[in-house]
XYZ file of C-alpha atoms in Angstrom:
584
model
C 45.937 83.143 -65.222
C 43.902 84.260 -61.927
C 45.343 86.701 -60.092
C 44.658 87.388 -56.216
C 43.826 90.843 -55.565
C 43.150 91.336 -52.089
C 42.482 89.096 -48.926
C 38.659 89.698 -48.870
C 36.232 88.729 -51.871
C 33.676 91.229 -52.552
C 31.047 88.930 -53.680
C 28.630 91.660 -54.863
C 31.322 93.319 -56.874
C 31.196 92.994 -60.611
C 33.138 89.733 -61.968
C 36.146 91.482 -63.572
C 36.382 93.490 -60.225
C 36.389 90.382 -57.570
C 39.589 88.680 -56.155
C 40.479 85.523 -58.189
C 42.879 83.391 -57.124
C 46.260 82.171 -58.865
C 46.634 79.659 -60.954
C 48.385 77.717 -58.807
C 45.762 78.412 -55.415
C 43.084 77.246 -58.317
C 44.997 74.273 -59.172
C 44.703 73.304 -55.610
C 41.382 73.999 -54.515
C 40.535 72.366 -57.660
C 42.763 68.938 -55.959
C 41.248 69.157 -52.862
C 37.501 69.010 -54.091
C 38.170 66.354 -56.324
C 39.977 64.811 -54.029
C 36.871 65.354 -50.869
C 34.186 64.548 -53.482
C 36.009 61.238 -54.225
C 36.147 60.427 -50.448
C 32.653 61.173 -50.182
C 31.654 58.764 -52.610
C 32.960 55.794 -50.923
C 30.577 56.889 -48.041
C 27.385 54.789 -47.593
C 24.207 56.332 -48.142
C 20.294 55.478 -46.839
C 17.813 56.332 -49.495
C 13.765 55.584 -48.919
C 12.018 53.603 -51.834
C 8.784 54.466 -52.437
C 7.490 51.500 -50.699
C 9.286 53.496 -47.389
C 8.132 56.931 -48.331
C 4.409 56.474 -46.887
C 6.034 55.238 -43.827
C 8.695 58.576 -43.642
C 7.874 60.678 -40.188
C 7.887 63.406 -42.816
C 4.408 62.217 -44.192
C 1.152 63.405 -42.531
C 0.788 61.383 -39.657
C -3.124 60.482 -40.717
C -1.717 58.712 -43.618
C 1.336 57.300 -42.688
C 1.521 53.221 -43.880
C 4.200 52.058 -41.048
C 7.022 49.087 -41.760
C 6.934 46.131 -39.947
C 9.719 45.088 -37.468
C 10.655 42.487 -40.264
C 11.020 45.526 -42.792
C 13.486 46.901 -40.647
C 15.303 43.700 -39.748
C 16.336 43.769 -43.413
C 18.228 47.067 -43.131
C 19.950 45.553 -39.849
C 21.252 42.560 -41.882
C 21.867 44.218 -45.565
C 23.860 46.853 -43.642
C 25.946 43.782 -41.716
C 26.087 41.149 -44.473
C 26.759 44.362 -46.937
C 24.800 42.707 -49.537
C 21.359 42.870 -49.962
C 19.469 39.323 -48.974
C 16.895 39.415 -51.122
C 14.956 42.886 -53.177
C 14.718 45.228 -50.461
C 11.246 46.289 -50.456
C 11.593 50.083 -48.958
C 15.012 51.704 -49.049
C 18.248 51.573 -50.884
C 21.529 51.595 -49.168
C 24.628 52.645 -51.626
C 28.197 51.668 -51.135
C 26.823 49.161 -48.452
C 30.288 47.004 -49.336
C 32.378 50.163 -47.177
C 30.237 50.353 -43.718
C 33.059 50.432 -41.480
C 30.089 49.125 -38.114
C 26.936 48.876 -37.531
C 25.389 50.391 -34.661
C 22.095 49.168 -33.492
C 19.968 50.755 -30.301
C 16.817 49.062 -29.254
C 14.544 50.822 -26.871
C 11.727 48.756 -25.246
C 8.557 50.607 -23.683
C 8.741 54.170 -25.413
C 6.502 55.491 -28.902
C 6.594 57.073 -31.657
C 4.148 59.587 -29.532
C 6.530 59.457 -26.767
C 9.331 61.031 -29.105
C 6.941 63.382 -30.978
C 5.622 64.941 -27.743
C 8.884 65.196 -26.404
C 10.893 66.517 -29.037
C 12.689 69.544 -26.334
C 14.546 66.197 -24.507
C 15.500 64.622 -27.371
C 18.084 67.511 -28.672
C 20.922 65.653 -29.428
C 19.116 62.382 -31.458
C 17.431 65.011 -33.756
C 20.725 66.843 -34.697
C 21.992 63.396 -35.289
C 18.870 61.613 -37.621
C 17.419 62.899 -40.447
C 15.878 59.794 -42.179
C 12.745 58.038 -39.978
C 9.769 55.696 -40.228
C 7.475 55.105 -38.694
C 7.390 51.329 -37.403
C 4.232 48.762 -36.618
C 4.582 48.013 -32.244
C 5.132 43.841 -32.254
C 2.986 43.722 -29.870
C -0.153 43.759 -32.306
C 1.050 40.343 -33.299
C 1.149 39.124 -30.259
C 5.197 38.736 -29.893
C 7.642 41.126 -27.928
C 10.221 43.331 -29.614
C 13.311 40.857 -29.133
C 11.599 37.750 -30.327
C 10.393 39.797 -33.083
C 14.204 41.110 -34.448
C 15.671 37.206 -32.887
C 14.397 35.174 -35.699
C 15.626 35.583 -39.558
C 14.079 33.289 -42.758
C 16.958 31.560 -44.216
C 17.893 32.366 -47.910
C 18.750 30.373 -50.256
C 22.221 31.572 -50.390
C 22.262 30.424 -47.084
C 21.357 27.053 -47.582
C 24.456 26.204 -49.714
C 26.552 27.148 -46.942
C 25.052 24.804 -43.990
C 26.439 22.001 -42.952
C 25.102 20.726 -39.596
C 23.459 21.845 -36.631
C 20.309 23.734 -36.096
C 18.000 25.811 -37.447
C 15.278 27.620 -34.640
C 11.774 28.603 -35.146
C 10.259 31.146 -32.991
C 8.106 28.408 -30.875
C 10.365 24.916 -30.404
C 8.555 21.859 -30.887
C 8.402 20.655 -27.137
C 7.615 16.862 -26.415
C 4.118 18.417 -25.150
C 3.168 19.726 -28.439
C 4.428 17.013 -30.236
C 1.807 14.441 -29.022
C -0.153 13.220 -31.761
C 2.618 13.657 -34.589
C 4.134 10.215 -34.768
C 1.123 9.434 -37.269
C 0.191 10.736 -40.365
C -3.374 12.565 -40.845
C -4.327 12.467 -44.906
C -2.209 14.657 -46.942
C -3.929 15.426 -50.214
C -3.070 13.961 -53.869
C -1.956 15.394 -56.810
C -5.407 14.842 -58.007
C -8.881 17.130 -58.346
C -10.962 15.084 -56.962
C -9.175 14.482 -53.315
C -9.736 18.741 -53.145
C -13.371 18.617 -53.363
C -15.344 19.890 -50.903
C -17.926 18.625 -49.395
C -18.623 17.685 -45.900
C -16.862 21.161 -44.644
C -15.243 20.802 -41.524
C -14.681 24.483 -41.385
C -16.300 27.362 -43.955
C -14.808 29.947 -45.824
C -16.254 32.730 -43.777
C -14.516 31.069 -40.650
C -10.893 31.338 -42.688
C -11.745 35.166 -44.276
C -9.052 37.961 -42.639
C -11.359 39.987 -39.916
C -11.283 43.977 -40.848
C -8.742 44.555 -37.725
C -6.408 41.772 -39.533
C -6.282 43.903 -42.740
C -5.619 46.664 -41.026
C -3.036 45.374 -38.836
C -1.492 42.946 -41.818
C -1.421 46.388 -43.715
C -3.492 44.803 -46.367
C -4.491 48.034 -49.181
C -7.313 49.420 -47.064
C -8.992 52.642 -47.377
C -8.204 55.447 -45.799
C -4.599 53.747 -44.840
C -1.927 55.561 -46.614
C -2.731 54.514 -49.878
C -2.823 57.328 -53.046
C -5.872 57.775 -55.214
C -4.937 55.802 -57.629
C -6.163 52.743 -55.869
C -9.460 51.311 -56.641
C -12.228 48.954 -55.939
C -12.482 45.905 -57.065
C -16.257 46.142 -57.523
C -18.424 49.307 -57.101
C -20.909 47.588 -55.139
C -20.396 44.529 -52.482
C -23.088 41.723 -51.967
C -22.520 40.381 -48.595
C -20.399 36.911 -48.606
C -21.097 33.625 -47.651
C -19.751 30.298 -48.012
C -21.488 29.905 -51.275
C -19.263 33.018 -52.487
C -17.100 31.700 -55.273
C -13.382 32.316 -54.593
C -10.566 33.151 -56.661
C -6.792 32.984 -56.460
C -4.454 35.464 -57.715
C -1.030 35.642 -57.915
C 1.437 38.519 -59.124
C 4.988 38.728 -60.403
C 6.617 42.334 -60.624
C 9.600 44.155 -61.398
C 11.309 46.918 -59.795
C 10.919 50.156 -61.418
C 13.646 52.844 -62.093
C 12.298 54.971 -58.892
C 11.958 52.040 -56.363
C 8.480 51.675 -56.688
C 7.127 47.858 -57.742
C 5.658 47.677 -61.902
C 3.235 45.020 -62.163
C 4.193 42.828 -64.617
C 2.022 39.402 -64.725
C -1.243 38.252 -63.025
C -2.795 35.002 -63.136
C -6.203 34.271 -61.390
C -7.866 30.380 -61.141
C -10.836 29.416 -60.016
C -12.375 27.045 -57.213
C -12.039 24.225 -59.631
C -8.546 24.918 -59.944
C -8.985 25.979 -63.591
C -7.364 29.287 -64.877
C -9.434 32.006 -65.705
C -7.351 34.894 -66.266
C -3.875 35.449 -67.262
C -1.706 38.361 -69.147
C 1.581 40.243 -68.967
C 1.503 43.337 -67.951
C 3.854 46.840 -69.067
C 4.851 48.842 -66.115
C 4.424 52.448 -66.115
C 7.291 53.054 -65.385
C 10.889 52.262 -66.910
C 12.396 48.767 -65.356
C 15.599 48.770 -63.085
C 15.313 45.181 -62.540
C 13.522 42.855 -63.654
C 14.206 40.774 -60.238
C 14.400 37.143 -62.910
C 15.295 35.058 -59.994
C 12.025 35.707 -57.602
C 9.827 37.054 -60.863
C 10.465 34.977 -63.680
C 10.096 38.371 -65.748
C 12.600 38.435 -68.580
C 12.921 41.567 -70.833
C 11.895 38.723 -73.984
C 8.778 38.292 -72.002
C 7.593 42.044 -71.890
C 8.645 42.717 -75.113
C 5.557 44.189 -77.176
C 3.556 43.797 -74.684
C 0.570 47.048 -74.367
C -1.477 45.818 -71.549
C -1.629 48.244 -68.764
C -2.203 48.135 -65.025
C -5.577 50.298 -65.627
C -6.734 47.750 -68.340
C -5.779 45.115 -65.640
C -8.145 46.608 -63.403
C -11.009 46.895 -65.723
C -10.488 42.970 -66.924
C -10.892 41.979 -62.716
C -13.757 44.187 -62.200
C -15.033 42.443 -64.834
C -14.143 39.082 -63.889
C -15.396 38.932 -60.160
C -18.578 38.510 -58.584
C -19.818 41.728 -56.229
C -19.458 38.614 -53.848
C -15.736 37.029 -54.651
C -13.714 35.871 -51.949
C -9.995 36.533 -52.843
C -7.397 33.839 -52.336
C -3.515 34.040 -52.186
C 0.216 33.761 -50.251
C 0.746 36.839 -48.534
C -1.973 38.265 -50.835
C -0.968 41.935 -49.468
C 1.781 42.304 -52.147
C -0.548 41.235 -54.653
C -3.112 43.712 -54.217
C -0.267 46.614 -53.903
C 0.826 45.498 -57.306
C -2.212 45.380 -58.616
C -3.699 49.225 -56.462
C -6.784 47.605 -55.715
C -9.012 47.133 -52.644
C -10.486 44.148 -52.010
C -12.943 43.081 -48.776
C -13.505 39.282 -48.598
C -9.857 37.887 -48.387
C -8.554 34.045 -47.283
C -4.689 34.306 -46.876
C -2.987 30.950 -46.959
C 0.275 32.303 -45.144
C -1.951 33.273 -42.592
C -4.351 30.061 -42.105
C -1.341 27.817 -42.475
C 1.482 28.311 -39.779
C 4.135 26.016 -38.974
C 6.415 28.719 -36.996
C 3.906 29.026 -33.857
C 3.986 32.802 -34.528
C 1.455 34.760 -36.480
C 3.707 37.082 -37.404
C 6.188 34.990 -38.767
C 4.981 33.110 -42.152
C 5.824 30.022 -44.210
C 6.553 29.910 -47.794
C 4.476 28.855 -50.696
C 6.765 26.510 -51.694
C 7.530 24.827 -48.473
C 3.616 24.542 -47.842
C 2.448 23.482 -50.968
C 5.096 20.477 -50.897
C 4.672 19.785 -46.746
C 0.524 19.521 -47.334
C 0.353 19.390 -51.071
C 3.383 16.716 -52.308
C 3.893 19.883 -54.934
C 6.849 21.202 -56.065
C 6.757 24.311 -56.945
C 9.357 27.611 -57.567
C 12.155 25.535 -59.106
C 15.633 27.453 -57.894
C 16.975 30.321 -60.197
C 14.177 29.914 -62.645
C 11.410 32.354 -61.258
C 7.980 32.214 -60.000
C 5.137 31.218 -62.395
C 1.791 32.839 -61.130
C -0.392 30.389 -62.655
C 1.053 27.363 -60.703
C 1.366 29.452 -57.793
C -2.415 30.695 -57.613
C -3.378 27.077 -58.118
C -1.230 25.491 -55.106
C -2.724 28.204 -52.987
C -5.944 27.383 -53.898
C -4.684 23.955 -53.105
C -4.008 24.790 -49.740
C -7.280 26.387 -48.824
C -9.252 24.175 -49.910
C -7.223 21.205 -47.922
C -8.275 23.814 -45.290
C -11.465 23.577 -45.591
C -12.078 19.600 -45.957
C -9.384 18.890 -42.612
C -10.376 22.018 -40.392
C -9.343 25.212 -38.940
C -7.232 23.803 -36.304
C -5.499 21.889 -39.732
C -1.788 23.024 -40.049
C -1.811 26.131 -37.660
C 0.472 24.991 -34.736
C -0.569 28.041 -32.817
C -3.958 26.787 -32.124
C -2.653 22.876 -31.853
C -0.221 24.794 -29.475
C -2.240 23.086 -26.077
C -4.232 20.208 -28.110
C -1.472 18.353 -30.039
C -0.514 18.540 -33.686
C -3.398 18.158 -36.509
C -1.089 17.819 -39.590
C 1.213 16.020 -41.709
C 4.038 13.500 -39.555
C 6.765 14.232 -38.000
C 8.610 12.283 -40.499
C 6.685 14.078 -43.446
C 7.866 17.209 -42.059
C 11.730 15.900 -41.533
C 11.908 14.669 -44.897
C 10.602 18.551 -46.449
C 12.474 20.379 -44.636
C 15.896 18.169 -45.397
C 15.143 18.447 -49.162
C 14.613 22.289 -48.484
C 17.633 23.398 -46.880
C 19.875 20.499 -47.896
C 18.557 19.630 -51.904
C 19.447 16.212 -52.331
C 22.940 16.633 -51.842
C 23.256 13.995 -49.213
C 25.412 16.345 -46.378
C 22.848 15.184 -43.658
C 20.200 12.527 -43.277
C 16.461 13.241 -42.249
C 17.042 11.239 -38.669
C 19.692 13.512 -37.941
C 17.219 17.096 -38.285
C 15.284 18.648 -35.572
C 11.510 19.538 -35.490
C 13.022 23.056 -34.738
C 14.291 23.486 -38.728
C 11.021 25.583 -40.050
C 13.050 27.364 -42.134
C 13.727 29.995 -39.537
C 17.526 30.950 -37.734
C 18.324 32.700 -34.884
C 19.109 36.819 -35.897
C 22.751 36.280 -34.478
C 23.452 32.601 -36.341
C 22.921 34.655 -39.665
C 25.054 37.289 -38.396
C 27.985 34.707 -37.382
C 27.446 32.690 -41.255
C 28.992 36.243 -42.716
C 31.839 36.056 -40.597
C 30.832 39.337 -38.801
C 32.342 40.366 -35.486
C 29.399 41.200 -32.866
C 29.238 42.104 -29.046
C 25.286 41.810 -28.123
C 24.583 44.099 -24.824
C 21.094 43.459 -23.452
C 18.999 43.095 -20.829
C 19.294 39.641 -18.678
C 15.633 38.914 -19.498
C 16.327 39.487 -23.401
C 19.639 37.283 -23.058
C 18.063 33.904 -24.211
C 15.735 35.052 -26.660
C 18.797 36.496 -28.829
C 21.728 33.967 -28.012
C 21.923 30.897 -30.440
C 21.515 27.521 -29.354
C 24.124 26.103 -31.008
C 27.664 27.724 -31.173
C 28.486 28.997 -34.835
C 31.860 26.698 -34.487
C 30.572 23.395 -34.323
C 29.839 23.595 -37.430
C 26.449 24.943 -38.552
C 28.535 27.290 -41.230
C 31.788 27.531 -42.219
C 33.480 30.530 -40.147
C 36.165 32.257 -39.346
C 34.804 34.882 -36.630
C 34.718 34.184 -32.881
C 30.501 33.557 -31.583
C 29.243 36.548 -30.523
C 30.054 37.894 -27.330
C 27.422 38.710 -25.428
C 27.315 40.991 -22.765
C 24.259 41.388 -20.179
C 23.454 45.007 -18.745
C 20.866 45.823 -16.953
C 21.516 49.849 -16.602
C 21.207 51.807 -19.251
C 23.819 54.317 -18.204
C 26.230 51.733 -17.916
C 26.089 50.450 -21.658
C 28.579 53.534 -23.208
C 31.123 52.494 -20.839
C 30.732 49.033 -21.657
C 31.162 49.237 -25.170
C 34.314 51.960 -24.588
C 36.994 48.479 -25.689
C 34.371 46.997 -28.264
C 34.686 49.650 -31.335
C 36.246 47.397 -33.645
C 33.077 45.092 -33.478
C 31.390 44.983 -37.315
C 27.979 44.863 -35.157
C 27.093 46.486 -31.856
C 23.809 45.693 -30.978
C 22.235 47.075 -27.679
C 18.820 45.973 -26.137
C 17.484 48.052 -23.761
C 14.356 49.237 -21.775
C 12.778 52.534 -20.153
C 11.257 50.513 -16.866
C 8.106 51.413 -16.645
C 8.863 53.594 -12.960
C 11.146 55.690 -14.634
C 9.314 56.711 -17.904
C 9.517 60.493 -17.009
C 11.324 63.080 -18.444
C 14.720 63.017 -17.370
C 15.017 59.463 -18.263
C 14.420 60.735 -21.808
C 16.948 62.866 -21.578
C 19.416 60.060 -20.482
C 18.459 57.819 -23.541
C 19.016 60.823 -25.460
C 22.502 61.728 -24.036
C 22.887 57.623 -24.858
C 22.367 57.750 -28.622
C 24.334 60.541 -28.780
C 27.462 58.826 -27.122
C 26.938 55.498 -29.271
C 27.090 57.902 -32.095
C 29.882 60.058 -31.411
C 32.340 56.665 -30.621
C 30.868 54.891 -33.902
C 33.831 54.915 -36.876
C 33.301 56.836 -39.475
C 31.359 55.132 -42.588
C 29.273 53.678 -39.362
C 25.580 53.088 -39.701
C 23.423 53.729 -36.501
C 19.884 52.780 -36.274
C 17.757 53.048 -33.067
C 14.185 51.625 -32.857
C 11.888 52.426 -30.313
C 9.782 49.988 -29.917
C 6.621 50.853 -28.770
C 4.479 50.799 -25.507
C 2.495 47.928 -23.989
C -0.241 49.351 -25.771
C -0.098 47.463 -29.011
C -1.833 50.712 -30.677
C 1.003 52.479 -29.587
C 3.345 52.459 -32.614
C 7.348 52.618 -32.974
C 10.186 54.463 -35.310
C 13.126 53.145 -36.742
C 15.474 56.239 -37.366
C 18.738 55.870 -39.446
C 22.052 57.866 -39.952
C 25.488 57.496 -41.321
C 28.055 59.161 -40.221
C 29.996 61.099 -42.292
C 32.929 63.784 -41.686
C 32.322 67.783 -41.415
C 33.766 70.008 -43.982
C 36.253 70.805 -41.462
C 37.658 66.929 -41.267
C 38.200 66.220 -44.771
């Protein structure tokens, strides 16, 4: 049928003039393409959500919205686990089930600026990355970079599979900061008039997030990488104080077809812990998933319903006082739903903290059951925003009767514990993980289970091989406490083998016998005498070793983690690696 009628192709001759090929040469480029696409589509691939997009080093820096080091702790673990822990927030990762290793460089003591300034020593990682983000420095929460990527929340998934052991929190409950726990302070009822307030021990302008905290919590703020379509709450402020009335909310959404978040319900209730507001919502865009599990949103739910996110603007403009102190659980997500700014704020994750970190939160539902005796979130059966605005309006105002020092053990951190028993806490956190299914016994738990686990325990409960190279004074922070074996989860995988390295040129050759590791993770630092140019150039030459020994179908990801200088922001960059025309 084709005929070839010369060697070269004249590709600006006319099409009956140009060489074709023979049927048979068709036939097999034809076998060979199919065959290379098909190849190609068992490859893993890194796609940015919207949610990632304003966070992309390809946006204007001046309105860049940076991830936080938990965001990108979720790519480190879907990519392991290859499965996706809960709805990632910011970026999509295809064919996760065939990464053949993960590859994970982290960089103490050098910027984002320090990379964009230096661009003509870093040759090698900029042929090799194509997707970046921008990434918030730990440091502005007060923790460093390893303690920031050692701790994990456990999922519920999770919590089938434990048997006995540990669980750590960021800050252990010493016998120092335990004084004072043995006896229970008064944990409110179940019952209106227990929440009144009236002899304030604290005031709601003591508990409202400071401007810096919105900034740095990434609440919606203007100015701060968010589009025009956001707006005020009110057109005019009064100024607030602790007469302001305040006012829950609480959103459920769905996950549109582009990656971005479709509101989808909103319920608001009052001081008086009566509802005030409450309607479901049509997305503008279409639905990929209506995320049932977290959202409660089924497609019976939606159905006929017209309101839209602009009307649900209007009706809260409406609703609240130029004064109107806003009240939720991690209330930033709310407000993104919902593209609205807001100035007066009280965050319950933030005023209640039973990790000792700031930057590390509790749930709703563990709080509202540890201070509240509610029980809330039912597995499998979805979030219902009404009950969930009113247990956080629960919570605050428990705040405000008992105190600011009141369930925060960062600031009982040198005075002893001002909160519910020891044995109140045992006996939550038992039902949490465990759920009445009688595998272990509340004497038997640690003060250390606050629903947190060490980065590497999760990594060892999906049976995932792992060598760890880092720094000696990194060593402890990332090594768990109890070995996977004795029988915290059921596995088959050796505990991770941990390596410690102090020179940075030495780590390649270290990890020369280690490539059939699922997870090669490498902590490192630029020492603060040798941040000069040619010790760029070495941690470029680095990345581009780890690279060239990682398998194909590997996923690399190297985070800088930022200067001293908490201002100073990070980048996560990410790559897989895939073969040249040439190899396939």
């Amino acid at each position: 049928m084709y005929e070839k009628k010369g060697a070269e192709m004249d590709q600006g001759a006319p099409p009956e003039k140009r060489a074709r090929l023979s049927e048979e040469e068709y036939g097999a480029l034809k076998a060979r393409l199919k065959a290379r696409k098909k190849i190609l589509q068992t490859y893993p691939r890194f796609k940015l959500l919207m949610a990632g997009i304003p966070a992309s080093l390809a946006s204007p820096k001046d309105s860049r919205a940076p991830l936080t080091i938990k965001d990108v702790q979720d790519l480190i673990l879907c990519s392991v686990a290859g499965e996706a822990r809960h709805l990632n927030r910011w970026f999509l990762l295809f064919q996760a089930q065939h990464i053949s290793q993960t590859t994970v460089l982290v960089v103490d003591n050098i910027s984002l600026t320090d990379m964009e300034e230096n661009e003509e020593h870093f040759s090698k990682t900029l042929e090799i990355f194509e997707d970046g983000v921008e990434m918030v420095n730990p440091k502005s929460d007060g923790l460093s970079l390893s303690v920031a990527l050692a701790y994990s929340p456990i999922t519920n998934a999770l919590k089938g599979r434990m048997r006995q052991g540990h669980v750590y929190s960021v800050m252990d409950f010493t016998d120092q900061n335990c004084q004072g726990m043995e006896k229970s302070t008064s944990i409110v009822e179940n019952k209106k008039e227990n929440l009144t307030v009236n002899n304030k021990v604290c005031t709601k302008t003591q508990l409202m997030l400071s401007a810096l905290q919105l900034i740095t919590g990434h609440y919606p703020f203007p100015g701060h990488g968010r589009p025009q379509e956001f707006r005020f709450t009110k057109d005019k402020y009064e100024p607030v104080t602790d007469n302001s009335p305040m006012f829950a909310i609480d959103c459920e959404w769905c996950l549109c077809i582009d990656g971005s978040t479709g509101l989808a319900r909103v319920a608001i209730v009052n001081e008086n812990l009566q509802p005030v507001y409450h309607a479901y919502v049509l997305p503008d865009r279409p639905i990929r998933d209506y995320s049932t599990k977290w959202s409660g949103i089924t497609p019976q739910l939606l159905k006929g319903v017209q309101k839209t996110l602009r009307q649900i603007q209007e009706d809260i403009r409406k609703l609240l006082p130029p004064d109107a102190i806003l009240v939720g659980h991690s209330l930033r997500g709310d407000l993104i739903a919902l593209q609205l700014f807001h100035p007066y704020i009280i965050d319950s994750s933030v005023i209640f903290n039973m990790t000792g970190c700031r930057f590390m939160k509790s749930k709703l539902q563990f709080l509202s059951k540890l201070f509240c005796n509610r029980d809330i979130q039912p597995a499998n059966k979805g979030h219902d925003p009404n009950e969930d605005a009113l247990s956080t309006m629960e919570l605050v105002l428990l705040k405000l009767k008992n105190g600011l020092d009141y369930g925060d053990r960062l600031r009982n951190s040198v005075g002893g514990w001002n909160g519910p028993s020891r044995e109140k806490i045992l006996g939550v956190i038992s039902s949490a993980i465990f759920g009445g299914r009688g595998s272990r016994s509340d004497e038997n738990l640690d003060l250390q289970d606050v629903l947190l686990m060490k980065f590497f325990t999760f990594i060892q409960s999906v049976d995932k091989s792992t060598i760890l190279i880092t720094h000696p004074a990194h060593d402890k922070i990332y090594r768990p406490k109890t070995p996977i074996h004795s029988g915290l989860f059921t596995c088959k995988t050796a505990p991770v083998k941990i390596v410690q390295q102090a020179e940075m040129q030495s780590i390649a050759t270290t990890l020369e016998s280690e490539s059939n590791k699922n997870l090669v993770f490498v902590h490192t630092a630029l020492a603060k005498e040798e941040e000069n140019k040619g010790h760029l150039k070495k941690l470029d030459q680095l990345i581009a070793d780890l690279y060239k020994r990682m398998p194909m179908r590997g996923v690399m990801i190297i985070i800088f983690g930022g200067k001293e200088n908490s201002l100073e922001n990070g980048l996560c960059m990410i790559n897989v690696k895939k073969p040249t025309k040439d190899e396939i």
